[in-house]
Amino acid sequence: MADAPVIVVGAGAAGLATALHLAPLPVTVLTPASLGREAATGWAQGGLAAAVGPDDTPARHAADTEAVGGGLVDPAVARAVADAAPERIAWLDRLGTVFDRDDGGALALGLEAGHSRRRIVRAAGDGSGKAVLDALIAAVRAEPAITVREGAWAVRVLTGEAGVQGVALADGTVLPARAAVLACGGVGGLFAGTTTPLGACGQGLAMAARAGAGIRNAEFVQFHPTAMDLDADPLPLATEALRGEGVPLVDATGARVMARHPAGELAPRDAVARTVHECRAVGHAVYLDTPTQLGGDMPARFPRVTAACRAAGLDPVTRAIPVRPAAHFHIGGVAADLHGRTGVDGLYACGEAACTGLHGANRLASNGVIEGLATAPWVAEAIAASPPADARAPRAQVQPQAAADRAPLALRRLMERNCGPVRDGAGLAAAVDWLADRADRDDTALAALVIAEAARRRPETRGAHARRDAPDAEAIAGDSQLTLADVVPRSVGLEGCAA
Ligand SMILES: Cc1cc2nc3c(=O)[nH]c(=O)nc-3n(C[C@H](O)[C@H](O)[C@H](O)COP(=O)(O)OP(=O)(O)OC[C@H]3O[C@@H](n4cnc5c(N)ncnc54)[C@H](O)[C@@H]3O)c2cc1C
């Protein structure tokens, strides 16, 4: 609709940055919780990758991104994001993010797996995500063109013949929209073991698919190797920066479990996650040996990790932290270009919800938050330059329905077992069967089905997708792409809505 706002679904870094760049166009940001809660951005510990050090260049950052990406990184996308990253850090600095600096006032840069240089920009030690999110929230609150609608769970993108007309909420409200941006994060909540907010359960995938958009590379789910193996849901994360600071991964005898990998603890995330998974599968618990490497420095250097451990009754100053792999980041997502365009007029995707080709088959650490920040201005630019997709008001009436903001435990256990760090054809086929029976009426099942079906269709091991029945990389070097019709052939896409 011509005078309707742009609706941004999600209030993490991607959604809030897009909204800020869209202003002074009127924007409504939807968030199910109050601002600052339920967004993975606020949980980011390691930091933001940007080539800002004197020995670094964006070309090197892009090359490192490609090197871990399992042959599927789009080099032009990697270069564009790496080129933009330093300026986005400067933008956050101007918004008031207080980054950690060395004694000379230069940004203090951390090192993480897969990076050939120190380039992880941090704030408040391991509190980088919260510091960034707080600055974005303050800027959003000060911007009169942006309306924030808290307690709003989006369930459908409403389209007419010419494209997006509006967005429907779970309570049945229909919001007319000039355009819609899916910035609703990842899919960790579809797995029993996850480090992400539980509301990250793939609603963006379901909404995009039902609106007719494609889903790219959904099979690639990054499992973080060092979620803390504590009695918690979601599992607290022991940041990769710990390994960057030399903390070894050991078994109960103190032997290093990554000793045989040439890069040791700084091997790519998928390799470390698989090793930890395999150790645990044969009954050996794995630990981060914080007492040996950091000891009394832990609380000052890693305050969030220390606090999470202590809340569970474990002091990482004196005791090693038990760890396990857990679903952490969706590498795939709604197929989108660097401007967020999805192929459905007026529908855009940004941040973790999108798959732009930056991460390929495996995400380089700390390239997550920066992706949304890098692409947000380009998404805003594309929307501002386009007329409203469909100038008519949405006519659909949407029945109120339960928000699919938590996946059922049975589904989460199934995804963990059959679609976890190591998969096989039989397990994936069984998961697809189970999910296909439910996907028409349950959006979490649809999102999980897209992931399981994409994984079933890739009988090779590549990046974060490991198949025990196909351990070698074969000839399926391309991206995968699925639409609703591929997974739920008979779905009408808008069930629950009456025109
Ligand atoms: C524990 C942890 C540590 C991490 N550490 C790092 C790190 O150090 N560096 C890094 O680069 N990346 C890190 N990541 C990944 C990174 O945090 C995310 O990829 C990134 O923040 C995603 O930003 P986003 O804005 O796309 O999504 P999010 O920040 O997850 O925001 C998504 C938003 O969408 C909302 N939403 C979801 N569904 C709906 C719906 N149906 N209707 C309305 N709103 C909805 C959510 O409530 C939320 O507000 C980490 C992730 C986790 C979980």
mmCIF file of N, CA, C and O in Angstrom, residues 210-273:
data_model
loop_
_atom_site.group_PDB
_atom_site.id
_atom_site.type_symbol
_atom_site.label_atom_id
_atom_site.label_comp_id
_atom_site.label_asym_id
_atom_site.label_seq_id
_atom_site.Cartn_x
_atom_site.Cartn_y
_atom_site.Cartn_z
ATOM 1 N N ARG A 210 5.812 -19.750 2.280
ATOM 2 C CA ARG A 210 4.364 -19.663 2.012
ATOM 3 C C ARG A 210 4.035 -18.465 1.111
ATOM 4 O O ARG A 210 3.005 -18.455 0.441
ATOM 5 N N ALA A 211 4.924 -17.441 1.110
ATOM 6 C CA ALA A 211 4.688 -16.286 0.230
ATOM 7 C C ALA A 211 5.246 -16.511 -1.175
ATOM 8 O O ALA A 211 5.094 -15.656 -2.037
ATOM 9 N N GLY A 212 5.937 -17.657 -1.376
ATOM 10 C CA GLY A 212 6.418 -17.970 -2.723
ATOM 11 C C GLY A 212 7.899 -17.731 -2.936
ATOM 12 O O GLY A 212 8.403 -17.872 -4.053
ATOM 13 N N ALA A 213 8.638 -17.377 -1.887
ATOM 14 C CA ALA A 213 10.084 -17.150 -2.030
ATOM 15 C C ALA A 213 10.841 -18.479 -1.947
ATOM 16 O O ALA A 213 10.335 -19.472 -1.416
ATOM 17 N N GLY A 214 12.065 -18.477 -2.441
ATOM 18 C CA GLY A 214 12.904 -19.673 -2.383
ATOM 19 C C GLY A 214 13.722 -19.701 -1.107
ATOM 20 O O GLY A 214 14.019 -18.655 -0.515
ATOM 21 N N ILE A 215 14.078 -20.910 -0.678
ATOM 22 C CA ILE A 215 14.948 -21.077 0.498
ATOM 23 C C ILE A 215 16.245 -21.701 -0.013
ATOM 24 O O ILE A 215 16.215 -22.754 -0.662
ATOM 25 N N ARG A 216 17.369 -21.040 0.301
ATOM 26 C CA ARG A 216 18.654 -21.501 -0.241
ATOM 27 C C ARG A 216 19.508 -22.148 0.855
ATOM 28 O O ARG A 216 19.575 -21.633 1.976
ATOM 29 N N ASN A 217 20.122 -23.269 0.502
ATOM 30 C CA ASN A 217 21.141 -23.907 1.368
ATOM 31 C C ASN A 217 20.654 -24.154 2.796
ATOM 32 O O ASN A 217 21.428 -24.028 3.764
ATOM 33 N N ALA A 218 19.378 -24.521 2.922
ATOM 34 C CA ALA A 218 18.797 -24.698 4.265
ATOM 35 C C ALA A 218 19.497 -25.797 5.059
ATOM 36 O O ALA A 218 19.458 -25.799 6.296
ATOM 37 N N GLU A 219 20.124 -26.752 4.353
ATOM 38 C CA GLU A 219 20.763 -27.875 5.052
ATOM 39 C C GLU A 219 21.945 -27.452 5.916
ATOM 40 O O GLU A 219 22.368 -28.180 6.815
ATOM 41 N N PHE A 220 22.498 -26.263 5.639
ATOM 42 C CA PHE A 220 23.703 -25.856 6.357
ATOM 43 C C PHE A 220 23.346 -25.140 7.660
ATOM 44 O O PHE A 220 22.984 -23.963 7.661
ATOM 45 N N VAL A 221 23.414 -25.892 8.735
ATOM 46 C CA VAL A 221 23.166 -25.362 10.080
ATOM 47 C C VAL A 221 24.496 -25.455 10.821
ATOM 48 O O VAL A 221 25.108 -26.522 10.870
ATOM 49 N N GLN A 222 24.943 -24.337 11.359
ATOM 50 C CA GLN A 222 26.209 -24.399 12.077
ATOM 51 C C GLN A 222 25.979 -24.847 13.520
ATOM 52 O O GLN A 222 25.163 -24.250 14.231
ATOM 53 N N PHE A 223 26.698 -25.897 13.894
ATOM 54 C CA PHE A 223 26.654 -26.376 15.280
ATOM 55 C C PHE A 223 27.893 -25.827 15.982
ATOM 56 O O PHE A 223 29.016 -26.058 15.535
ATOM 57 N N HIS A 224 27.653 -25.081 17.048
ATOM 58 C CA HIS A 224 28.802 -24.545 17.781
ATOM 59 C C HIS A 224 29.404 -25.669 18.611
ATOM 60 O O HIS A 224 28.683 -26.384 19.304
ATOM 61 N N PRO A 225 30.738 -25.829 18.551
ATOM 62 C CA PRO A 225 31.336 -26.974 19.250
ATOM 63 C C PRO A 225 31.330 -26.850 20.760
ATOM 64 O O PRO A 225 31.425 -27.853 21.464
ATOM 65 N N THR A 226 31.231 -25.620 21.274
ATOM 66 C CA THR A 226 31.402 -25.478 22.727
ATOM 67 C C THR A 226 30.219 -24.771 23.394
ATOM 68 O O THR A 226 30.384 -23.721 24.030
ATOM 69 N N ALA A 227 29.018 -25.363 23.213
ATOM 70 C CA ALA A 227 27.928 -24.984 24.123
ATOM 71 C C ALA A 227 28.245 -25.647 25.462
ATOM 72 O O ALA A 227 28.826 -26.739 25.508
ATOM 73 N N MET A 228 27.888 -24.978 26.545
ATOM 74 C CA MET A 228 28.190 -25.585 27.854
ATOM 75 C C MET A 228 27.195 -26.708 28.109
ATOM 76 O O MET A 228 25.986 -26.517 27.963
ATOM 77 N N ASP A 229 27.707 -27.860 28.489
ATOM 78 C CA ASP A 229 26.854 -29.030 28.694
ATOM 79 C C ASP A 229 26.281 -28.979 30.111
ATOM 80 O O ASP A 229 26.697 -29.723 30.989
ATOM 81 N N LEU A 230 25.348 -28.057 30.285
ATOM 82 C CA LEU A 230 24.747 -27.839 31.604
ATOM 83 C C LEU A 230 23.251 -28.114 31.500
ATOM 84 O O LEU A 230 22.710 -28.235 30.405
ATOM 85 N N ASP A 231 22.581 -28.158 32.639
ATOM 86 C CA ASP A 231 21.140 -28.408 32.643
ATOM 87 C C ASP A 231 20.414 -27.086 32.382
ATOM 88 O O ASP A 231 19.941 -26.422 33.301
ATOM 89 N N ALA A 232 20.371 -26.681 31.108
ATOM 90 C CA ALA A 232 19.765 -25.397 30.753
ATOM 91 C C ALA A 232 19.200 -25.498 29.345
ATOM 92 O O ALA A 232 19.667 -26.300 28.536
ATOM 93 N N ASP A 233 18.206 -24.697 29.034
ATOM 94 C CA ASP A 233 17.609 -24.679 27.702
ATOM 95 C C ASP A 233 17.174 -23.249 27.404
ATOM 96 O O ASP A 233 16.235 -22.766 28.043
ATOM 97 N N PRO A 234 17.802 -22.535 26.489
ATOM 98 C CA PRO A 234 18.929 -22.955 25.658
ATOM 99 C C PRO A 234 20.220 -23.089 26.461
ATOM 100 O O PRO A 234 20.297 -22.646 27.607
ATOM 101 N N LEU A 235 21.221 -23.696 25.789
ATOM 102 C CA LEU A 235 22.503 -23.926 26.464
ATOM 103 C C LEU A 235 23.364 -22.671 26.394
ATOM 104 O O LEU A 235 23.481 -22.067 25.322
ATOM 105 N N PRO A 236 23.972 -22.261 27.505
ATOM 106 C CA PRO A 236 24.871 -21.106 27.421
ATOM 107 C C PRO A 236 26.094 -21.439 26.571
ATOM 108 O O PRO A 236 26.520 -22.598 26.502
ATOM 109 N N LEU A 237 26.626 -20.410 25.937
ATOM 110 C CA LEU A 237 27.747 -20.602 25.028
ATOM 111 C C LEU A 237 29.071 -20.284 25.711
ATOM 112 O O LEU A 237 29.180 -19.292 26.428
ATOM 113 N N ALA A 238 30.057 -21.136 25.446
ATOM 114 C CA ALA A 238 31.427 -20.791 25.830
ATOM 115 C C ALA A 238 32.094 -20.287 24.560
ATOM 116 O O ALA A 238 32.425 -21.061 23.658
ATOM 117 N N THR A 239 32.251 -18.975 24.454
ATOM 118 C CA THR A 239 32.681 -18.350 23.197
ATOM 119 C C THR A 239 33.971 -18.945 22.643
ATOM 120 O O THR A 239 34.876 -19.336 23.390
ATOM 121 N N GLU A 240 34.031 -18.921 21.303
ATOM 122 C CA GLU A 240 35.212 -19.387 20.593
ATOM 123 C C GLU A 240 36.462 -18.571 20.955
ATOM 124 O O GLU A 240 37.590 -19.038 20.814
ATOM 125 N N ALA A 241 36.218 -17.346 21.425
ATOM 126 C CA ALA A 241 37.349 -16.496 21.810
ATOM 127 C C ALA A 241 38.182 -17.172 22.906
ATOM 128 O O ALA A 241 39.381 -16.910 23.034
ATOM 129 N N LEU A 242 37.557 -18.063 23.679
ATOM 130 C CA LEU A 242 38.326 -18.795 24.699
ATOM 131 C C LEU A 242 39.425 -19.618 24.033
ATOM 132 O O LEU A 242 40.578 -19.632 24.477
ATOM 133 N N ARG A 243 39.030 -20.312 22.933
ATOM 134 C CA ARG A 243 40.050 -21.088 22.217
ATOM 135 C C ARG A 243 41.053 -20.155 21.553
ATOM 136 O O ARG A 243 42.239 -20.468 21.471
ATOM 137 N N GLY A 244 40.569 -18.985 21.094
ATOM 138 C CA GLY A 244 41.485 -17.987 20.527
ATOM 139 C C GLY A 244 42.529 -17.550 21.545
ATOM 140 O O GLY A 244 43.654 -17.199 21.191
ATOM 141 N N GLU A 245 42.162 -17.582 22.806
ATOM 142 C CA GLU A 245 43.098 -17.190 23.872
ATOM 143 C C GLU A 245 43.891 -18.391 24.398
ATOM 144 O O GLU A 245 44.528 -18.311 25.447
ATOM 145 N N GLY A 246 43.797 -19.518 23.678
ATOM 146 C CA GLY A 246 44.649 -20.661 23.995
ATOM 147 C C GLY A 246 44.049 -21.698 24.919
ATOM 148 O O GLY A 246 44.752 -22.632 25.342
ATOM 149 N N VAL A 247 42.763 -21.585 25.259
ATOM 150 C CA VAL A 247 42.161 -22.594 26.153
ATOM 151 C C VAL A 247 41.988 -23.899 25.368
ATOM 152 O O VAL A 247 41.302 -23.931 24.346
ATOM 153 N N PRO A 248 42.603 -25.012 25.824
ATOM 154 C CA PRO A 248 42.520 -26.254 25.065
ATOM 155 C C PRO A 248 41.223 -27.026 25.337
ATOM 156 O O PRO A 248 40.596 -26.873 26.383
ATOM 157 N N LEU A 249 40.847 -27.837 24.349
ATOM 158 C CA LEU A 249 39.732 -28.774 24.518
ATOM 159 C C LEU A 249 40.319 -30.111 24.937
ATOM 160 O O LEU A 249 41.179 -30.659 24.231
ATOM 161 N N VAL A 250 39.864 -30.624 26.062
ATOM 162 C CA VAL A 250 40.482 -31.843 26.610
ATOM 163 C C VAL A 250 39.411 -32.875 26.961
ATOM 164 O O VAL A 250 38.229 -32.523 27.117
ATOM 165 N N ASP A 251 39.847 -34.129 27.071
ATOM 166 C CA ASP A 251 38.921 -35.145 27.578
ATOM 167 C C ASP A 251 39.116 -35.276 29.093
ATOM 168 O O ASP A 251 39.883 -34.506 29.700
ATOM 169 N N ALA A 252 38.465 -36.266 29.696
ATOM 170 C CA ALA A 252 38.495 -36.373 31.160
ATOM 171 C C ALA A 252 39.898 -36.645 31.689
ATOM 172 O O ALA A 252 40.205 -36.360 32.854
ATOM 173 N N THR A 253 40.781 -37.167 30.822
ATOM 174 C CA THR A 253 42.152 -37.444 31.271
ATOM 175 C C THR A 253 43.070 -36.227 31.104
ATOM 176 O O THR A 253 44.243 -36.267 31.449
ATOM 177 N N GLY A 254 42.527 -35.162 30.483
ATOM 178 C CA GLY A 254 43.355 -33.975 30.252
ATOM 179 C C GLY A 254 44.029 -33.990 28.887
ATOM 180 O O GLY A 254 44.740 -33.045 28.527
ATOM 181 N N ALA A 255 43.794 -35.056 28.074
ATOM 182 C CA ALA A 255 44.423 -35.129 26.743
ATOM 183 C C ALA A 255 43.687 -34.195 25.779
ATOM 184 O O ALA A 255 42.456 -34.123 25.803
ATOM 185 N N ARG A 256 44.447 -33.502 24.926
ATOM 186 C CA ARG A 256 43.831 -32.567 23.971
ATOM 187 C C ARG A 256 43.100 -33.322 22.876
ATOM 188 O O ARG A 256 43.688 -34.156 22.181
ATOM 189 N N VAL A 257 41.828 -33.018 22.669
ATOM 190 C CA VAL A 257 41.064 -33.783 21.672
ATOM 191 C C VAL A 257 41.317 -33.263 20.255
ATOM 192 O O VAL A 257 41.062 -33.967 19.283
ATOM 193 N N MET A 258 41.825 -32.043 20.098
ATOM 194 C CA MET A 258 42.089 -31.516 18.754
ATOM 195 C C MET A 258 43.565 -31.666 18.366
ATOM 196 O O MET A 258 44.023 -31.068 17.393
ATOM 197 N N ALA A 259 44.308 -32.472 19.122
ATOM 198 C CA ALA A 259 45.757 -32.553 18.915
ATOM 199 C C ALA A 259 46.093 -32.991 17.492
ATOM 200 O O ALA A 259 47.120 -32.590 16.936
ATOM 201 N N ARG A 260 45.219 -33.820 16.894
ATOM 202 C CA ARG A 260 45.574 -34.349 15.578
ATOM 203 C C ARG A 260 45.231 -33.420 14.418
ATOM 204 O O ARG A 260 45.589 -33.662 13.284
ATOM 205 N N HIS A 261 44.487 -32.353 14.692
ATOM 206 C CA HIS A 261 44.157 -31.417 13.604
ATOM 207 C C HIS A 261 45.277 -30.387 13.493
ATOM 208 O O HIS A 261 45.723 -29.844 14.509
ATOM 209 N N PRO A 262 45.746 -30.089 12.249
ATOM 210 C CA PRO A 262 46.875 -29.149 12.121
ATOM 211 C C PRO A 262 46.610 -27.791 12.764
ATOM 212 O O PRO A 262 47.537 -27.151 13.267
ATOM 213 N N ALA A 263 45.348 -27.349 12.750
ATOM 214 C CA ALA A 263 45.055 -26.032 13.351
ATOM 215 C C ALA A 263 44.633 -26.163 14.805
ATOM 216 O O ALA A 263 44.283 -25.163 15.450
ATOM 217 N N GLY A 264 44.656 -27.390 15.351
ATOM 218 C CA GLY A 264 44.302 -27.592 16.756
ATOM 219 C C GLY A 264 42.939 -27.010 17.081
ATOM 220 O O GLY A 264 41.971 -27.161 16.319
ATOM 221 N N GLU A 265 42.861 -26.322 18.213
ATOM 222 C CA GLU A 265 41.586 -25.753 18.677
ATOM 223 C C GLU A 265 41.069 -24.666 17.741
ATOM 224 O O GLU A 265 39.903 -24.293 17.799
ATOM 225 N N LEU A 266 41.943 -24.116 16.880
ATOM 226 C CA LEU A 266 41.481 -23.073 15.965
ATOM 227 C C LEU A 266 41.140 -23.643 14.591
ATOM 228 O O LEU A 266 41.074 -22.904 13.595
ATOM 229 N N ALA A 267 40.882 -24.924 14.529
ATOM 230 C CA ALA A 267 40.356 -25.527 13.291
ATOM 231 C C ALA A 267 38.970 -24.928 13.035
ATOM 232 O O ALA A 267 38.325 -24.416 13.956
ATOM 233 N N PRO A 268 38.499 -24.982 11.768
ATOM 234 C CA PRO A 268 37.156 -24.452 11.513
ATOM 235 C C PRO A 268 36.114 -25.097 12.422
ATOM 236 O O PRO A 268 36.261 -26.238 12.853
ATOM 237 N N ARG A 269 35.063 -24.320 12.669
ATOM 238 C CA ARG A 269 34.032 -24.723 13.627
ATOM 239 C C ARG A 269 33.447 -26.104 13.326
ATOM 240 O O ARG A 269 33.201 -26.892 14.228
ATOM 241 N N ASP A 270 33.213 -26.395 12.039
ATOM 242 C CA ASP A 270 32.588 -27.682 11.704
ATOM 243 C C ASP A 270 33.507 -28.832 12.102
ATOM 244 O O ASP A 270 33.041 -29.855 12.626
ATOM 245 N N ALA A 271 34.812 -28.659 11.897
ATOM 246 C CA ALA A 271 35.751 -29.729 12.231
ATOM 247 C C ALA A 271 35.783 -29.936 13.748
ATOM 248 O O ALA A 271 35.774 -31.082 14.237
ATOM 249 N N VAL A 272 35.789 -28.852 14.490
ATOM 250 C CA VAL A 272 35.824 -28.976 15.956
ATOM 251 C C VAL A 272 34.499 -29.593 16.448
ATOM 252 O O VAL A 272 34.504 -30.500 17.294
ATOM 253 N N ALA A 273 33.385 -29.130 15.880
ATOM 254 C CA ALA A 273 32.080 -29.645 16.322
ATOM 255 C C ALA A 273 31.978 -31.148 16.069
ATOM 256 O O ALA A 273 31.479 -31.906 16.909
#
